[in-house]
CSV table of C-alpha atoms in Angstrom, one decimal:
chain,number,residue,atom,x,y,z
X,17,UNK,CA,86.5,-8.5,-94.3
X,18,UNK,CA,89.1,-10.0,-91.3
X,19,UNK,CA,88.0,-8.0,-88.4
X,20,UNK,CA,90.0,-7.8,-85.3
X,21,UNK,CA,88.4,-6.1,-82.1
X,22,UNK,CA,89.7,-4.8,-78.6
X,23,UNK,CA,87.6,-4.8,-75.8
X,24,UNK,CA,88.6,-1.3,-75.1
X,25,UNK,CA,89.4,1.5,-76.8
X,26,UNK,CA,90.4,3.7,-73.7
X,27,UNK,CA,91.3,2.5,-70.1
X,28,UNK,CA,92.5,4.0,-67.0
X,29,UNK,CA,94.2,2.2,-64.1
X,30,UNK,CA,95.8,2.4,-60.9
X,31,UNK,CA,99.2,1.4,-60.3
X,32,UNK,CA,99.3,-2.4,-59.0
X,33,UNK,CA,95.7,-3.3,-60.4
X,34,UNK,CA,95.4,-6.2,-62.7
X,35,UNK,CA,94.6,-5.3,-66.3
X,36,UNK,CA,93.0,-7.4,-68.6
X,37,UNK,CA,93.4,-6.5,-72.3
X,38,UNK,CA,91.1,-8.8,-75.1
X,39,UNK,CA,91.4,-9.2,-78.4
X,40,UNK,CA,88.9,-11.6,-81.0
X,41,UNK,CA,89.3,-12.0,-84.7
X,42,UNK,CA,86.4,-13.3,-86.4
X,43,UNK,CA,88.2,-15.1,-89.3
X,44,UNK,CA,90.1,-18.6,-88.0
X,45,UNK,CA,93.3,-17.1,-88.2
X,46,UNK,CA,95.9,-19.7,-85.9
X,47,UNK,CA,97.9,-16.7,-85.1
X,48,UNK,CA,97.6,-13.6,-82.9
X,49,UNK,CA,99.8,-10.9,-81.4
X,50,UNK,CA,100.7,-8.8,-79.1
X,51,UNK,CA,102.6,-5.5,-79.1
X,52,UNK,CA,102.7,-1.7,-77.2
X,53,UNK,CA,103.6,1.6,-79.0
X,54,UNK,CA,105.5,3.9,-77.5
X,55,UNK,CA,106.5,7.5,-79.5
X,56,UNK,CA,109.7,6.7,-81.0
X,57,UNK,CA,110.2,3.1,-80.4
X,58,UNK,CA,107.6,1.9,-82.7
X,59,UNK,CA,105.9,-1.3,-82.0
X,60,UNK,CA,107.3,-3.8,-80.1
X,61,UNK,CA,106.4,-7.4,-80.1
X,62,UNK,CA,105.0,-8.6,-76.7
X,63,UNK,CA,103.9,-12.0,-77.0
X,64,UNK,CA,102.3,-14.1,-79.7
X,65,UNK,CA,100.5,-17.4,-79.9
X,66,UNK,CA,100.3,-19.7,-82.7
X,67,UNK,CA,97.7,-22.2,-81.5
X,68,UNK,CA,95.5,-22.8,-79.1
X,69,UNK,CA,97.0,-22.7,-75.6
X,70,UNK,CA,100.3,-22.2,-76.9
X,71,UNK,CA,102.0,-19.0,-76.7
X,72,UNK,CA,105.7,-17.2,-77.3
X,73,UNK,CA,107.7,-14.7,-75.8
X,74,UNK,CA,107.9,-11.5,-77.7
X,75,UNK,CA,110.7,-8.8,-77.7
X,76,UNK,CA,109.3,-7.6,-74.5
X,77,UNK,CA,107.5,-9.6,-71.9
X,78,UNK,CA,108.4,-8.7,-68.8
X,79,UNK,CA,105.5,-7.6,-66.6
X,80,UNK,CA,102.8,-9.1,-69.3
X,81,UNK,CA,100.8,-12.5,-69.2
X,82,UNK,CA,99.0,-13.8,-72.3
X,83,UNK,CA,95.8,-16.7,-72.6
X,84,UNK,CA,95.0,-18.3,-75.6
X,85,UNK,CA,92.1,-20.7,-74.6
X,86,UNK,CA,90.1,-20.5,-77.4
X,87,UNK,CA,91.3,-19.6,-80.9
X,88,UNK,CA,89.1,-16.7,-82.0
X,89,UNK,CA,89.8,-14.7,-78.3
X,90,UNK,CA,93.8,-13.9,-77.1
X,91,UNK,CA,94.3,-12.1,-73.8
X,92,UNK,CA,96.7,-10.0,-72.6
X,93,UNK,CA,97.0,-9.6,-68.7
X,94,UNK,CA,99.4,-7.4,-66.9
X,95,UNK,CA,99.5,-8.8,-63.6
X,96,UNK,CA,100.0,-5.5,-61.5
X,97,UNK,CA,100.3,-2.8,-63.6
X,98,UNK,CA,103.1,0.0,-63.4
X,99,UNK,CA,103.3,3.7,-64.6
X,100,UNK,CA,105.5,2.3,-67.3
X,101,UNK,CA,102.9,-0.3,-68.9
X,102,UNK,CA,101.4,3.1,-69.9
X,103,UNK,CA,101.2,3.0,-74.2
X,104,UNK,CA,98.8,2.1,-77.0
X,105,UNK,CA,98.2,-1.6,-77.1
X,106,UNK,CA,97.5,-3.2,-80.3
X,107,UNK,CA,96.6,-7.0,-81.4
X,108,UNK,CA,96.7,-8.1,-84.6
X,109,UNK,CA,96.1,-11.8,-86.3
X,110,UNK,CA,96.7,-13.7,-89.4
X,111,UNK,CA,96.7,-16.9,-90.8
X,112,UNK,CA,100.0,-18.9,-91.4
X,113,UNK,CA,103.0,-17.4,-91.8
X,114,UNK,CA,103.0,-15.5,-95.5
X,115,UNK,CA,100.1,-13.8,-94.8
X,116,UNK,CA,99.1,-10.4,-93.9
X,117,UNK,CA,99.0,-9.7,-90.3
X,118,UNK,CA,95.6,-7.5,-89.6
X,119,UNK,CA,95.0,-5.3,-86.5
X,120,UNK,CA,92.7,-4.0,-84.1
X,121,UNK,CA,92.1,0.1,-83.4
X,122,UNK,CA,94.2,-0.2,-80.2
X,123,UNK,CA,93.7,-0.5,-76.2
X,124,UNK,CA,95.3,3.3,-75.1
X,125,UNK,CA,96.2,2.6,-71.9
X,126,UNK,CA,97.1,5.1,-69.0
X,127,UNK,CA,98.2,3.5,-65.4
X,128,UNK,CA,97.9,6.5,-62.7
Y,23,UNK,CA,121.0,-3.4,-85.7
Y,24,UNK,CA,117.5,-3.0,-86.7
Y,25,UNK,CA,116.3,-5.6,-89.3
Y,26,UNK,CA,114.0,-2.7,-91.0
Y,27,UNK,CA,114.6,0.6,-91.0
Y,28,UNK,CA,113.5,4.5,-92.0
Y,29,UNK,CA,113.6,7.7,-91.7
Y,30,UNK,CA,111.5,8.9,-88.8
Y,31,UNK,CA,109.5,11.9,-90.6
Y,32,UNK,CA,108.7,13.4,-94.0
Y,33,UNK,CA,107.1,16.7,-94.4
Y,34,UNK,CA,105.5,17.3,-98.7
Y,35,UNK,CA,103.3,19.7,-100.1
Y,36,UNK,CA,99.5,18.9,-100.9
Y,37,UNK,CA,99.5,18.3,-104.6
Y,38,UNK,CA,102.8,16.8,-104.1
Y,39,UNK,CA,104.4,13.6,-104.4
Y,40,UNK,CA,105.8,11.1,-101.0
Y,41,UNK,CA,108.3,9.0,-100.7
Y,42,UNK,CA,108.7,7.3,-98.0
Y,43,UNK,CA,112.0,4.7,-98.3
Y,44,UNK,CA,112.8,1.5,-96.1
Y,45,UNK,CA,115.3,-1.0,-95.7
Y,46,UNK,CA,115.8,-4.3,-94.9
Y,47,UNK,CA,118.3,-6.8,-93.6
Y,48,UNK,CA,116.9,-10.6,-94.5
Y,49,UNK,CA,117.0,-11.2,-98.3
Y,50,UNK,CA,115.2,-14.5,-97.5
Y,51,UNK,CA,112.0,-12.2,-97.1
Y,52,UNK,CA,108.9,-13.5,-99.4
Y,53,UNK,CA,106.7,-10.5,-98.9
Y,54,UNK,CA,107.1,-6.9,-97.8
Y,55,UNK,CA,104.6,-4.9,-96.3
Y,56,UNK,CA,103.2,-1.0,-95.8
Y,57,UNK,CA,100.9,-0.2,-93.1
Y,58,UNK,CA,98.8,3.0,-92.7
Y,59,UNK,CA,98.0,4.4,-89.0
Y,60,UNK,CA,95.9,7.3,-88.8
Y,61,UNK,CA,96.1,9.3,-85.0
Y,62,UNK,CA,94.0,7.0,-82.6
Y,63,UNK,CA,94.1,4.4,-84.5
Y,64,UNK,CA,95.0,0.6,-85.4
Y,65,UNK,CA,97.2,0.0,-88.3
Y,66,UNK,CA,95.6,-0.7,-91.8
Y,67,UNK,CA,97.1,-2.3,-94.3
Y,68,UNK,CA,98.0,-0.3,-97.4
Y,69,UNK,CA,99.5,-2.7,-100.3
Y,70,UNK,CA,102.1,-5.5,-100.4
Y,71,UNK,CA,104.7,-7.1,-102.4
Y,72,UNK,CA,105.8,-10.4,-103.0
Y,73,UNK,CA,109.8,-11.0,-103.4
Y,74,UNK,CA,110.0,-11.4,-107.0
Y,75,UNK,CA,108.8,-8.6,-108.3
Y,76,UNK,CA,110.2,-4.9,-108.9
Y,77,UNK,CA,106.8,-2.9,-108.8
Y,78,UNK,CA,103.4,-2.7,-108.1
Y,79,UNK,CA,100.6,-0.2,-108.6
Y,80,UNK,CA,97.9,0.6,-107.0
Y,81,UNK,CA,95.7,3.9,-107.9
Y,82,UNK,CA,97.8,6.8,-106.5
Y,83,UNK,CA,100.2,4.1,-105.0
Y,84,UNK,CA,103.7,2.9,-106.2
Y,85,UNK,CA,105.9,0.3,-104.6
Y,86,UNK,CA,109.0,-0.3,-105.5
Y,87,UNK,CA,111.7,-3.3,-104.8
Y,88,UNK,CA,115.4,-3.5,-105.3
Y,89,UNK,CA,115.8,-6.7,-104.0
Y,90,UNK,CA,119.6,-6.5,-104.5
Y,91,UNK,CA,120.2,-3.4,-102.1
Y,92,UNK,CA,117.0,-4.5,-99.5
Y,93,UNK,CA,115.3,-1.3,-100.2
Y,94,UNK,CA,112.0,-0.9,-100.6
Y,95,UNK,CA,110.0,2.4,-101.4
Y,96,UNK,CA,106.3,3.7,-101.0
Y,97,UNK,CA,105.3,6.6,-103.5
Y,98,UNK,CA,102.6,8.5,-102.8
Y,99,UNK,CA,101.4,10.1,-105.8
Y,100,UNK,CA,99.0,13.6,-105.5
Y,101,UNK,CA,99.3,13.6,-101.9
Y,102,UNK,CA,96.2,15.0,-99.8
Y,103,UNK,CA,96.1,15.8,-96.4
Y,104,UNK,CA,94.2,13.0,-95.7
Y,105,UNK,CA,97.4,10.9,-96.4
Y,106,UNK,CA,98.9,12.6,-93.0
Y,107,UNK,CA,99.6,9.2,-90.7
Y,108,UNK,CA,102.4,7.3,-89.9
Y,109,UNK,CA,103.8,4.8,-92.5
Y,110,UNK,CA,105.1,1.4,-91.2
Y,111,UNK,CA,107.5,-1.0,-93.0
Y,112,UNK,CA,107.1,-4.6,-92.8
Y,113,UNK,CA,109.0,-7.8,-93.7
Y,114,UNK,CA,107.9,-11.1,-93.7
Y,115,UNK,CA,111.0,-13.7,-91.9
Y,116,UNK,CA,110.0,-16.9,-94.3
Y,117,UNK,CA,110.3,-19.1,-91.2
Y,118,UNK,CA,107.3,-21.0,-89.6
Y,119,UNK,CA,105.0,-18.8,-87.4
Y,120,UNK,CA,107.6,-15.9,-86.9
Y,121,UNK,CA,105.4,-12.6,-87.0
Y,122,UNK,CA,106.2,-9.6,-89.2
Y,123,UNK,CA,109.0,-7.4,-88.4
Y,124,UNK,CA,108.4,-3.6,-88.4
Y,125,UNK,CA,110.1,-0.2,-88.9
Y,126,UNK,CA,109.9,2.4,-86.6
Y,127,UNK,CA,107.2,4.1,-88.7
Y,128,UNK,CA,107.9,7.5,-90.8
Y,129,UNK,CA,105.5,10.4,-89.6
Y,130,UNK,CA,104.2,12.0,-92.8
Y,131,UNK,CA,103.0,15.3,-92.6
Y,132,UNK,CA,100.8,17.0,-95.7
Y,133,UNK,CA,101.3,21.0,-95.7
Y,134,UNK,CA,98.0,22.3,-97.3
């Protein structure tokens, strides 16, 4: 079975701290993802990287960072993190483009 | 506009049966996907289907495709409180490494 982890299921941060969010799949996959949930506006694509080192802009990246340097582990970094970053996180991975996109349990994330 | 869409909640009796409706706007779409998210949690994968076909069955599961009107349905047959989550509609852009593209996610709620 594909399984996707998060370093954190809850976290709690102060307004202008930097946040590091991980995520590692244990099944090759070239792609991972990115995106936040927020009640009503569903989930919205971040960023996403499709190799090693390389990464693309999501719907939404203001305010987020991402690091791909190895191809199990993708990293999402908000560089000072604001009231609004507050939402579920969720990464997800899958490998090549037809095939089904598997998730983590989710980062909930609170900025005080 | 959105490229996948549904209705935001659903409320059926135990014993009952779901349906929870989508649509879509790319008819290039190969395959078309519904995700499961329990409260807390990541988003599990339920069943998918693959362009060219009409149906597919899975235990108390029914999809159905009109490919010609980009709808695509979820039947829930005998549906337990245990089915209370929110439903996702996905569609797979058959171009290079684009990731999925979701729905907003129907809330179902199971009245014992």
């Amino acid at each position: 079975d594909v399984k996707v982890t998060q370093s954190s299921r809850y976290l709690v941060k102060r307004t202008g701290e930097k946040v590091f969010l991980e995520c590692v799949q244990d099944m090759d996959h070239e792609n991972m993802f990115w995106y936040r949930q927020d009640p009503g506006l569903g989930l919205r694509l971040i960023y996403f990287s499709y190799d090693v080192k390389m990464k693309e802009k999501g719907d939404i990246p203001e305010g987020y960072s991402v690091s791909r340097e190895k191809k199990e582990r993708f990293s999402l970094i908000l560089e000072s993190a604001s009231t609004n970053q507050t939402s579920m996180y969720l990464c997800a991975s899958r490998w090549g483009h037809q095939e089904t996109q598997y998730f983590g349990p989710g980062t909930r994330l609170l900025v005080l | 506009g959105e490229d996948v869409e549904q209705s935001l909640f659903l409320s059926v009796r135990e014993g009952d049966s779901s349906v929870i409706n989508c649509t879509y706007t790319d008819s290039s779409s190969t395959y078309l996907y519904w995700y499961k998210q329990e409260p807390g949690a990541g988003l599990q994968l339920l069943t998918y289907i693959f362009s060219n076909m009409d149906m597919k069955q899975d235990q108390r599961l029914t999809v159905l495709l009109n490919k010609k009107d980009k709808h695509l349905s979820l039947r829930i047959a005998d549906t337990q409180t245990g089915d209370s989550a929110i439903y996702f509609c996905a569609e797979s852009k058959n171009s290079g490494n684009t990731p999925l593209v979701f729905g907003k996610g129907t809330r179902l709620s199971v009245i014992a």
